[in-house]
């Protein structure tokens, strides 16, 4: 399945005493590079987050930001141990008869050890919720990459079809090109008005034809087309392999252009280079 390296994903969910949100962005990169931002409450998850991202994404520069927002009530409300306060009140009433002057004000009561308690965060539950949210975001990102990858695959297949047509076109007029070259060469030799060894003449003609022979280049282009189509069907990251193939395509197109012996072949070589460059630019986006 082809995948693009450019994508965006976000997700949000309610968690213990707050809200979790995540944003992921990825762009082209030679390898997988993860930029990670975690809140203090979730720092311990860094290794697990990296492992999960690496398990789903093979290449790309990925920026991942995970945020935790405590609810307003939990962030600002005073947590009072009401049961403990009730027990203190019962004790105060029991002692009131013995100590008539006993007087405890509200502030003093709050300062009594144990009356106010810190809000305790369930780190395990929060971490589990964060990883679950990460899986959702990764699923969305992979789906987005695959949709874009499918579009790029269609683009590449169209260009391969066009290249295949150009190769067939050049191969089709090669006999005509060879015949024209032989006739042109023989006409020039005839202008010399000197007797020539027929064997030597044939040897010179063969040498001239070899200089413009592009059968091997056309065969290699056909092989590269078949290989590119095969790679596009693989269910793995294929960006690097296709990038290498584009270099091979370009090498054959350059050689074809240098050997061109008529305007049609020259034009085909130029069109090939344009198509290959278009493919190369899009291949850079593939995982």
PDB file of C-alpha atoms in Angstrom:
ATOM      1  CA  UNK A   1       0.000   0.000   0.000  1.00  0.00           C
ATOM      2  CA  UNK A   2       1.530   3.275  -1.127  1.00  0.00           C
ATOM      3  CA  UNK A   3       1.708   5.988   1.520  1.00  0.00           C
ATOM      4  CA  UNK A   4       2.552   9.647   1.305  1.00  0.00           C
ATOM      5  CA  UNK A   5       4.811  11.143   3.959  1.00  0.00           C
ATOM      6  CA  UNK A   6       2.746  14.337   4.170  1.00  0.00           C
ATOM      7  CA  UNK A   7      -0.225  14.170   6.520  1.00  0.00           C
ATOM      8  CA  UNK A   8      -1.962  15.686   9.539  1.00  0.00           C
ATOM      9  CA  UNK A   9      -4.004  14.059  12.292  1.00  0.00           C
ATOM     10  CA  UNK A  10      -5.600  15.215  15.535  1.00  0.00           C
ATOM     11  CA  UNK A  11      -7.750  13.667  18.230  1.00  0.00           C
ATOM     12  CA  UNK A  12      -9.202  14.563  21.614  1.00  0.00           C
ATOM     13  CA  UNK A  13     -10.765  12.616  24.451  1.00  0.00           C
ATOM     14  CA  UNK A  14     -11.887  13.020  28.041  1.00  0.00           C
ATOM     15  CA  UNK A  15      -9.524  11.571  30.607  1.00  0.00           C
ATOM     16  CA  UNK A  16      -9.304  11.364  34.381  1.00  0.00           C
ATOM     17  CA  UNK A  17      -9.952  14.871  35.763  1.00  0.00           C
ATOM     18  CA  UNK A  18      -9.281  16.570  32.418  1.00  0.00           C
ATOM     19  CA  UNK A  19      -8.998  16.447  28.636  1.00  0.00           C
ATOM     20  CA  UNK A  20      -6.324  14.907  26.420  1.00  0.00           C
ATOM     21  CA  UNK A  21      -5.607  16.200  22.922  1.00  0.00           C
ATOM     22  CA  UNK A  22      -3.027  15.259  20.322  1.00  0.00           C
ATOM     23  CA  UNK A  23      -1.824  16.764  17.040  1.00  0.00           C
ATOM     24  CA  UNK A  24       0.491  15.065  14.543  1.00  0.00           C
ATOM     25  CA  UNK A  25       2.088  16.526  11.412  1.00  0.00           C
ATOM     26  CA  UNK A  26       4.452  14.748   9.048  1.00  0.00           C
ATOM     27  CA  UNK A  27       6.467  15.904   6.035  1.00  0.00           C
ATOM     28  CA  UNK A  28       9.065  14.362   3.736  1.00  0.00           C
ATOM     29  CA  UNK A  29      12.265  13.075   5.267  1.00  0.00           C
ATOM     30  CA  UNK A  30      14.851  10.496   4.335  1.00  0.00           C
ATOM     31  CA  UNK A  31      14.330   8.581   7.584  1.00  0.00           C
ATOM     32  CA  UNK A  32      11.809   8.573  10.437  1.00  0.00           C
ATOM     33  CA  UNK A  33      12.451  11.539  12.717  1.00  0.00           C
ATOM     34  CA  UNK A  34      10.073  12.192  15.621  1.00  0.00           C
ATOM     35  CA  UNK A  35       9.792  15.545  17.386  1.00  0.00           C
ATOM     36  CA  UNK A  36       7.892  14.933  20.614  1.00  0.00           C
ATOM     37  CA  UNK A  37       6.224  17.295  23.077  1.00  0.00           C
ATOM     38  CA  UNK A  38       4.678  15.780  26.202  1.00  0.00           C
ATOM     39  CA  UNK A  39       3.181  17.428  29.306  1.00  0.00           C
ATOM     40  CA  UNK A  40       4.886  16.827  32.643  1.00  0.00           C
ATOM     41  CA  UNK A  41       2.118  14.399  33.676  1.00  0.00           C
ATOM     42  CA  UNK A  42       2.975  12.130  30.725  1.00  0.00           C
ATOM     43  CA  UNK A  43       6.777  12.355  30.487  1.00  0.00           C
ATOM     44  CA  UNK A  44       7.095   8.719  31.498  1.00  0.00           C
ATOM     45  CA  UNK A  45       5.359   7.662  28.259  1.00  0.00           C
ATOM     46  CA  UNK A  46       8.060   8.948  25.922  1.00  0.00           C
ATOM     47  CA  UNK A  47       9.616   5.582  25.097  1.00  0.00           C
ATOM     48  CA  UNK A  48       6.213   3.949  24.537  1.00  0.00           C
ATOM     49  CA  UNK A  49       5.074   6.788  22.293  1.00  0.00           C
ATOM     50  CA  UNK A  50       8.232   6.511  20.179  1.00  0.00           C
ATOM     51  CA  UNK A  51       7.811   2.744  19.860  1.00  0.00           C
ATOM     52  CA  UNK A  52       4.186   3.051  18.739  1.00  0.00           C
ATOM     53  CA  UNK A  53       4.968   5.705  16.146  1.00  0.00           C
ATOM     54  CA  UNK A  54       7.892   3.682  14.763  1.00  0.00           C
ATOM     55  CA  UNK A  55       5.651   0.606  14.520  1.00  0.00           C
ATOM     56  CA  UNK A  56       3.197   2.433  12.221  1.00  0.00           C
ATOM     57  CA  UNK A  57       5.348   4.885  10.261  1.00  0.00           C
ATOM     58  CA  UNK A  58       8.505   4.023   8.333  1.00  0.00           C
ATOM     59  CA  UNK A  59       9.692   7.433   7.096  1.00  0.00           C
ATOM     60  CA  UNK A  60       8.980  11.130   7.489  1.00  0.00           C
ATOM     61  CA  UNK A  61       9.675  14.005   9.846  1.00  0.00           C
ATOM     62  CA  UNK A  62       6.861  13.766  12.404  1.00  0.00           C
ATOM     63  CA  UNK A  63       5.938  16.446  14.940  1.00  0.00           C
ATOM     64  CA  UNK A  64       3.751  15.116  17.734  1.00  0.00           C
ATOM     65  CA  UNK A  65       2.254  17.240  20.489  1.00  0.00           C
ATOM     66  CA  UNK A  66       0.257  15.713  23.335  1.00  0.00           C
ATOM     67  CA  UNK A  67      -1.534  17.993  25.804  1.00  0.00           C
ATOM     68  CA  UNK A  68      -3.377  17.432  29.058  1.00  0.00           C
ATOM     69  CA  UNK A  69      -5.807  20.067  30.315  1.00  0.00           C
ATOM     70  CA  UNK A  70      -7.186  19.560  33.832  1.00  0.00           C
ATOM     71  CA  UNK A  71     -10.837  20.505  34.233  1.00  0.00           C
ATOM     72  CA  UNK A  72     -11.455  23.968  35.742  1.00  0.00           C
ATOM     73  CA  UNK A  73     -13.116  22.546  38.836  1.00  0.00           C
ATOM     74  CA  UNK A  74     -10.307  20.137  39.589  1.00  0.00           C
ATOM     75  CA  UNK A  75      -7.649  22.724  38.914  1.00  0.00           C
ATOM     76  CA  UNK A  76      -9.011  25.398  41.226  1.00  0.00           C
ATOM     77  CA  UNK A  77     -11.425  23.839  43.736  1.00  0.00           C
ATOM     78  CA  UNK A  78     -10.276  23.258  47.315  1.00  0.00           C
ATOM     79  CA  UNK A  79     -10.325  19.576  48.199  1.00  0.00           C
ATOM     80  CA  UNK A  80     -11.556  19.194  51.805  1.00  0.00           C
ATOM     81  CA  UNK A  81     -11.597  15.906  53.688  1.00  0.00           C
ATOM     82  CA  UNK A  82     -15.155  16.294  54.907  1.00  0.00           C
ATOM     83  CA  UNK A  83     -15.120  13.079  56.914  1.00  0.00           C
ATOM     84  CA  UNK A  84     -12.035  14.222  58.788  1.00  0.00           C
ATOM     85  CA  UNK A  85     -13.587  17.647  59.443  1.00  0.00           C
ATOM     86  CA  UNK A  86     -16.724  15.946  60.820  1.00  0.00           C
ATOM     87  CA  UNK A  87     -14.613  13.924  63.238  1.00  0.00           C
ATOM     88  CA  UNK A  88     -12.820  17.076  64.365  1.00  0.00           C
ATOM     89  CA  UNK A  89     -16.204  18.724  64.976  1.00  0.00           C
ATOM     90  CA  UNK A  90     -17.386  15.803  67.095  1.00  0.00           C
ATOM     91  CA  UNK A  91     -14.194  15.989  69.138  1.00  0.00           C
ATOM     92  CA  UNK A  92     -14.618  19.749  69.614  1.00  0.00           C
ATOM     93  CA  UNK A  93     -18.185  19.266  70.893  1.00  0.00           C
ATOM     94  CA  UNK A  94     -17.069  16.545  73.292  1.00  0.00           C
ATOM     95  CA  UNK A  95     -14.391  18.819  74.707  1.00  0.00           C
ATOM     96  CA  UNK A  96     -16.563  21.943  74.848  1.00  0.00           C
ATOM     97  CA  UNK A  97     -17.993  21.024  78.266  1.00  0.00           C
ATOM     98  CA  UNK A  98     -14.517  20.651  79.756  1.00  0.00           C
ATOM     99  CA  UNK A  99     -13.043  23.660  78.007  1.00  0.00           C
ATOM    100  CA  UNK A 100     -15.701  26.408  77.826  1.00  0.00           C
ATOM    101  CA  UNK A 101     -13.184  28.865  76.382  1.00  0.00           C
ATOM    102  CA  UNK A 102     -12.361  26.554  73.445  1.00  0.00           C
ATOM    103  CA  UNK A 103     -12.677  28.504  70.182  1.00  0.00           C
ATOM    104  CA  UNK A 104     -11.518  27.299  66.759  1.00  0.00           C
ATOM    105  CA  UNK A 105     -11.897  29.695  63.796  1.00  0.00           C
ATOM    106  CA  UNK A 106     -12.278  28.662  60.151  1.00  0.00           C
ATOM    107  CA  UNK A 107      -8.724  29.523  59.064  1.00  0.00           C
ATOM    108  CA  UNK A 108      -7.248  27.578  61.952  1.00  0.00           C
ATOM    109  CA  UNK A 109      -9.378  24.609  60.990  1.00  0.00           C
ATOM    110  CA  UNK A 110      -8.100  24.678  57.395  1.00  0.00           C
ATOM    111  CA  UNK A 111      -4.525  24.730  58.668  1.00  0.00           C
ATOM    112  CA  UNK A 112      -5.075  21.594  60.702  1.00  0.00           C
ATOM    113  CA  UNK A 113      -3.030  18.744  59.165  1.00  0.00           C
ATOM    114  CA  UNK A 114      -5.159  16.502  56.944  1.00  0.00           C
ATOM    115  CA  UNK A 115      -8.110  18.855  56.486  1.00  0.00           C
ATOM    116  CA  UNK A 116      -7.001  19.978  53.002  1.00  0.00           C
ATOM    117  CA  UNK A 117      -5.722  17.298  50.654  1.00  0.00           C
ATOM    118  CA  UNK A 118      -4.066  17.514  47.271  1.00  0.00           C
ATOM    119  CA  UNK A 119      -5.923  16.186  44.262  1.00  0.00           C
ATOM    120  CA  UNK A 120      -4.318  12.858  43.409  1.00  0.00           C
ATOM    121  CA  UNK A 121      -3.958  12.057  39.696  1.00  0.00           C
ATOM    122  CA  UNK A 122      -4.228   8.448  38.587  1.00  0.00           C
ATOM    123  CA  UNK A 123      -1.086   8.309  36.444  1.00  0.00           C
ATOM    124  CA  UNK A 124      -1.762   4.792  35.175  1.00  0.00           C
ATOM    125  CA  UNK A 125      -5.266   5.633  33.996  1.00  0.00           C
ATOM    126  CA  UNK A 126      -4.099   8.879  32.398  1.00  0.00           C
ATOM    127  CA  UNK A 127      -1.229   7.118  30.623  1.00  0.00           C
ATOM    128  CA  UNK A 128      -3.525   4.385  29.295  1.00  0.00           C
ATOM    129  CA  UNK A 129      -5.940   7.016  27.982  1.00  0.00           C
ATOM    130  CA  UNK A 130      -3.081   8.919  26.315  1.00  0.00           C
ATOM    131  CA  UNK A 131      -1.797   5.808  24.531  1.00  0.00           C
ATOM    132  CA  UNK A 132      -5.290   4.932  23.378  1.00  0.00           C
ATOM    133  CA  UNK A 133      -5.666   8.450  21.972  1.00  0.00           C
ATOM    134  CA  UNK A 134      -2.270   8.119  20.259  1.00  0.00           C
ATOM    135  CA  UNK A 135      -3.422   4.921  18.554  1.00  0.00           C
ATOM    136  CA  UNK A 136      -6.485   6.768  17.246  1.00  0.00           C
ATOM    137  CA  UNK A 137      -4.359   9.603  15.868  1.00  0.00           C
ATOM    138  CA  UNK A 138      -1.906   7.166  14.267  1.00  0.00           C
ATOM    139  CA  UNK A 139      -4.770   5.292  12.635  1.00  0.00           C
ATOM    140  CA  UNK A 140      -6.059   8.545  11.194  1.00  0.00           C
ATOM    141  CA  UNK A 141      -2.600   9.576   9.997  1.00  0.00           C
ATOM    142  CA  UNK A 142      -1.949   6.232   8.309  1.00  0.00           C
ATOM    143  CA  UNK A 143      -5.346   6.406   6.572  1.00  0.00           C
ATOM    144  CA  UNK A 144      -4.568   9.929   5.349  1.00  0.00           C
ATOM    145  CA  UNK A 145      -1.144   8.840   4.110  1.00  0.00           C
ATOM    146  CA  UNK A 146      -2.685   5.900   2.266  1.00  0.00           C
ATOM    147  CA  UNK A 147      -5.303   8.058   0.561  1.00  0.00           C
ATOM    148  CA  UNK A 148      -2.628  10.471  -0.642  1.00  0.00           C
ATOM    149  CA  UNK A 149      -0.405   7.518  -1.567  1.00  0.00           C
ATOM    150  CA  UNK A 150      -3.175   6.067  -3.737  1.00  0.00           C
ATOM    151  CA  UNK A 151      -3.443   9.396  -5.566  1.00  0.00           C
ATOM    152  CA  UNK A 152       0.324   9.482  -6.120  1.00  0.00           C
ATOM    153  CA  UNK A 153       0.251   5.883  -7.320  1.00  0.00           C
ATOM    154  CA  UNK A 154      -2.311   6.785  -9.978  1.00  0.00           C
ATOM    155  CA  UNK A 155      -0.136   9.700 -11.089  1.00  0.00           C
ATOM    156  CA  UNK A 156       2.950   7.466 -11.374  1.00  0.00           C
ATOM    157  CA  UNK A 157       1.112   4.742 -13.300  1.00  0.00           C
ATOM    158  CA  UNK A 158      -0.140   7.298 -15.818  1.00  0.00           C
ATOM    159  CA  UNK A 159       3.420   8.482 -16.403  1.00  0.00           C
ATOM    160  CA  UNK A 160       4.659   4.902 -16.750  1.00  0.00           C
ATOM    161  CA  UNK A 161       2.008   4.261 -19.405  1.00  0.00           C
ATOM    162  CA  UNK A 162       3.141   7.348 -21.303  1.00  0.00           C
ATOM    163  CA  UNK A 163       6.806   6.319 -21.056  1.00  0.00           C
ATOM    164  CA  UNK A 164       5.913   2.856 -22.323  1.00  0.00           C
ATOM    165  CA  UNK A 165       4.184   4.458 -25.309  1.00  0.00           C
ATOM    166  CA  UNK A 166       7.256   6.575 -26.090  1.00  0.00           C
ATOM    167  CA  UNK A 167       9.516   3.529 -25.906  1.00  0.00           C
ATOM    168  CA  UNK A 168       7.247   1.659 -28.333  1.00  0.00           C
ATOM    169  CA  UNK A 169       7.190   4.683 -30.633  1.00  0.00           C
ATOM    170  CA  UNK A 170      10.979   4.951 -30.754  1.00  0.00           C
ATOM    171  CA  UNK A 171      11.345   1.204 -31.265  1.00  0.00           C
ATOM    172  CA  UNK A 172       8.815   1.337 -34.089  1.00  0.00           C
ATOM    173  CA  UNK A 173      10.706   3.833 -36.208  1.00  0.00           C
ATOM    174  CA  UNK A 174      14.212   2.407 -35.584  1.00  0.00           C
ATOM    175  CA  UNK A 175      14.245   0.369 -38.852  1.00  0.00           C
ATOM    176  CA  UNK A 176      13.429   3.535 -40.791  1.00  0.00           C
ATOM    177  CA  UNK A 177      16.154   5.478 -38.960  1.00  0.00           C
ATOM    178  CA  UNK A 178      18.727   2.775 -39.710  1.00  0.00           C
ATOM    179  CA  UNK A 179      17.769   2.599 -43.366  1.00  0.00           C
ATOM    180  CA  UNK A 180      17.986   6.385 -43.714  1.00  0.00           C
ATOM    181  CA  UNK A 181      21.393   6.450 -42.016  1.00  0.00           C
ATOM    182  CA  UNK A 182      22.740   3.695 -44.311  1.00  0.00           C
ATOM    183  CA  UNK A 183      21.476   5.526 -47.391  1.00  0.00           C
ATOM    184  CA  UNK A 184      22.969   8.822 -46.216  1.00  0.00           C
ATOM    185  CA  UNK A 185      26.326   7.232 -45.443  1.00  0.00           C
ATOM    186  CA  UNK A 186      26.504   5.430 -48.776  1.00  0.00           C
ATOM    187  CA  UNK A 187      25.611   8.622 -50.642  1.00  0.00           C
ATOM    188  CA  UNK A 188      28.460  10.494 -48.974  1.00  0.00           C
ATOM    189  CA  UNK A 189      30.908   7.722 -49.806  1.00  0.00           C
ATOM    190  CA  UNK A 190      29.730   7.752 -53.395  1.00  0.00           C
ATOM    191  CA  UNK A 191      30.636  11.432 -53.618  1.00  0.00           C
ATOM    192  CA  UNK A 192      34.269  10.539 -53.032  1.00  0.00           C
ATOM    193  CA  UNK A 193      34.403   8.970 -56.537  1.00  0.00           C
ATOM    194  CA  UNK A 194      37.013   6.511 -55.429  1.00  0.00           C
ATOM    195  CA  UNK A 195      36.807   2.719 -55.548  1.00  0.00           C
ATOM    196  CA  UNK A 196      35.966   1.250 -52.144  1.00  0.00           C
ATOM    197  CA  UNK A 197      36.382  -2.224 -50.743  1.00  0.00           C
ATOM    198  CA  UNK A 198      32.812  -3.599 -50.312  1.00  0.00           C
ATOM    199  CA  UNK A 199      33.844  -5.353 -47.101  1.00  0.00           C
ATOM    200  CA  UNK A 200      35.322  -2.173 -45.711  1.00  0.00           C
ATOM    201  CA  UNK A 201      32.208  -0.242 -46.713  1.00  0.00           C
ATOM    202  CA  UNK A 202      29.951  -2.666 -44.887  1.00  0.00           C
ATOM    203  CA  UNK A 203      32.171  -2.488 -41.822  1.00  0.00           C
ATOM    204  CA  UNK A 204      31.937   1.311 -41.737  1.00  0.00           C
ATOM    205  CA  UNK A 205      28.155   1.168 -42.101  1.00  0.00           C
ATOM    206  CA  UNK A 206      27.907  -1.292 -39.216  1.00  0.00           C
ATOM    207  CA  UNK A 207      30.098   0.900 -37.022  1.00  0.00           C
ATOM    208  CA  UNK A 208      27.935   3.941 -37.752  1.00  0.00           C
ATOM    209  CA  UNK A 209      24.772   1.986 -36.942  1.00  0.00           C
ATOM    210  CA  UNK A 210      26.271   0.757 -33.674  1.00  0.00           C
ATOM    211  CA  UNK A 211      26.894   4.339 -32.592  1.00  0.00           C
ATOM    212  CA  UNK A 212      23.197   5.111 -32.821  1.00  0.00           C
ATOM    213  CA  UNK A 213      21.912   1.715 -31.670  1.00  0.00           C
ATOM    214  CA  UNK A 214      19.473   2.300 -28.797  1.00  0.00           C
ATOM    215  CA  UNK A 215      17.990  -1.192 -28.517  1.00  0.00           C
ATOM    216  CA  UNK A 216      19.703  -1.789 -25.180  1.00  0.00           C
ATOM    217  CA  UNK A 217      18.471   1.509 -23.766  1.00  0.00           C
ATOM    218  CA  UNK A 218      14.930   0.743 -24.885  1.00  0.00           C
ATOM    219  CA  UNK A 219      15.130  -2.757 -23.396  1.00  0.00           C
ATOM    220  CA  UNK A 220      16.358  -1.361 -20.082  1.00  0.00           C
ATOM    221  CA  UNK A 221      13.618   1.271 -20.060  1.00  0.00           C
ATOM    222  CA  UNK A 222      11.058  -1.481 -20.623  1.00  0.00           C
ATOM    223  CA  UNK A 223      12.571  -3.463 -17.738  1.00  0.00           C
ATOM    224  CA  UNK A 224      12.476  -0.394 -15.472  1.00  0.00           C
ATOM    225  CA  UNK A 225       8.800   0.159 -16.346  1.00  0.00           C
ATOM    226  CA  UNK A 226       7.966  -3.423 -15.386  1.00  0.00           C
ATOM    227  CA  UNK A 227       9.938  -3.151 -12.144  1.00  0.00           C
ATOM    228  CA  UNK A 228       8.289   0.158 -11.202  1.00  0.00           C
ATOM    229  CA  UNK A 229       4.843  -1.359 -11.712  1.00  0.00           C
ATOM    230  CA  UNK A 230       5.811  -4.345  -9.568  1.00  0.00           C
ATOM    231  CA  UNK A 231       7.132  -2.110  -6.781  1.00  0.00           C
ATOM    232  CA  UNK A 232       3.957  -0.015  -6.795  1.00  0.00           C
ATOM    233  CA  UNK A 233       2.026  -3.155  -5.812  1.00  0.00           C
ATOM    234  CA  UNK A 234       4.209  -4.023  -2.807  1.00  0.00           C
ATOM    235  CA  UNK A 235       2.658  -3.702   0.653  1.00  0.00           C
ATOM    236  CA  UNK A 236       5.635  -1.963   2.213  1.00  0.00           C
ATOM    237  CA  UNK A 237       7.458   1.355   2.138  1.00  0.00           C
ATOM    238  CA  UNK A 238       8.719   1.724  -1.448  1.00  0.00           C
ATOM    239  CA  UNK A 239       9.820   5.372  -1.671  1.00  0.00           C
ATOM    240  CA  UNK A 240      13.559   4.681  -1.580  1.00  0.00           C
ATOM    241  CA  UNK A 241      13.343   1.866  -4.108  1.00  0.00           C
ATOM    242  CA  UNK A 242      11.350   4.009  -6.519  1.00  0.00           C
ATOM    243  CA  UNK A 243      13.785   6.892  -6.030  1.00  0.00           C
ATOM    244  CA  UNK A 244      16.616   4.590  -7.133  1.00  0.00           C
ATOM    245  CA  UNK A 245      14.577   3.479 -10.139  1.00  0.00           C
ATOM    246  CA  UNK A 246      14.070   7.094 -11.162  1.00  0.00           C
ATOM    247  CA  UNK A 247      17.843   7.487 -11.340  1.00  0.00           C
ATOM    248  CA  UNK A 248      18.019   4.453 -13.618  1.00  0.00           C
ATOM    249  CA  UNK A 249      15.224   5.818 -15.813  1.00  0.00           C
ATOM    250  CA  UNK A 250      17.038   9.116 -16.135  1.00  0.00           C
ATOM    251  CA  UNK A 251      20.319   7.445 -17.065  1.00  0.00           C
ATOM    252  CA  UNK A 252      18.706   5.577 -19.956  1.00  0.00           C
ATOM    253  CA  UNK A 253      16.865   8.695 -21.151  1.00  0.00           C
ATOM    254  CA  UNK A 254      20.153  10.637 -21.216  1.00  0.00           C
ATOM    255  CA  UNK A 255      21.872   7.905 -23.211  1.00  0.00           C
ATOM    256  CA  UNK A 256      18.938   7.708 -25.594  1.00  0.00           C
ATOM    257  CA  UNK A 257      19.188  11.452 -26.189  1.00  0.00           C
ATOM    258  CA  UNK A 258      22.944  11.316 -26.800  1.00  0.00           C
ATOM    259  CA  UNK A 259      22.524   8.557 -29.389  1.00  0.00           C
ATOM    260  CA  UNK A 260      19.523  10.098 -31.141  1.00  0.00           C
ATOM    261  CA  UNK A 261      20.014  10.096 -34.905  1.00  0.00           C
ATOM    262  CA  UNK A 262      16.772  11.772 -35.942  1.00  0.00           C
ATOM    263  CA  UNK A 263      14.450  14.472 -34.548  1.00  0.00           C
ATOM    264  CA  UNK A 264      11.778  11.986 -33.453  1.00  0.00           C
ATOM    265  CA  UNK A 265      14.165  10.154 -31.150  1.00  0.00           C
ATOM    266  CA  UNK A 266      15.488  13.450 -29.783  1.00  0.00           C
ATOM    267  CA  UNK A 267      11.953  14.629 -29.047  1.00  0.00           C
ATOM    268  CA  UNK A 268      11.098  11.321 -27.368  1.00  0.00           C
ATOM    269  CA  UNK A 269      14.210  11.572 -25.172  1.00  0.00           C
ATOM    270  CA  UNK A 270      13.246  15.089 -24.065  1.00  0.00           C
ATOM    271  CA  UNK A 271       9.685  14.008 -23.275  1.00  0.00           C
ATOM    272  CA  UNK A 272      11.046  11.033 -21.346  1.00  0.00           C
ATOM    273  CA  UNK A 273      13.202  13.301 -19.194  1.00  0.00           C
ATOM    274  CA  UNK A 274      10.235  15.564 -18.446  1.00  0.00           C
ATOM    275  CA  UNK A 275       8.079  12.604 -17.431  1.00  0.00           C
ATOM    276  CA  UNK A 276      10.838  11.079 -15.309  1.00  0.00           C
ATOM    277  CA  UNK A 277      11.411  14.370 -13.507  1.00  0.00           C
ATOM    278  CA  UNK A 278       7.679  14.635 -12.779  1.00  0.00           C
ATOM    279  CA  UNK A 279       7.753  11.122 -11.354  1.00  0.00           C
ATOM    280  CA  UNK A 280      10.879  11.799  -9.316  1.00  0.00           C
ATOM    281  CA  UNK A 281       9.287  14.826  -7.657  1.00  0.00           C
ATOM    282  CA  UNK A 282       6.259  12.785  -6.614  1.00  0.00           C
ATOM    283  CA  UNK A 283       8.327   9.794  -5.499  1.00  0.00           C
ATOM    284  CA  UNK A 284      10.013  12.126  -2.979  1.00  0.00           C
ATOM    285  CA  UNK A 285       6.631  12.276  -1.197  1.00  0.00           C
ATOM    286  CA  UNK A 286       6.280   8.515  -0.798  1.00  0.00           C
ATOM    287  CA  UNK A 287       7.090   6.691   2.414  1.00  0.00           C
TER     288      UNK A 287
END
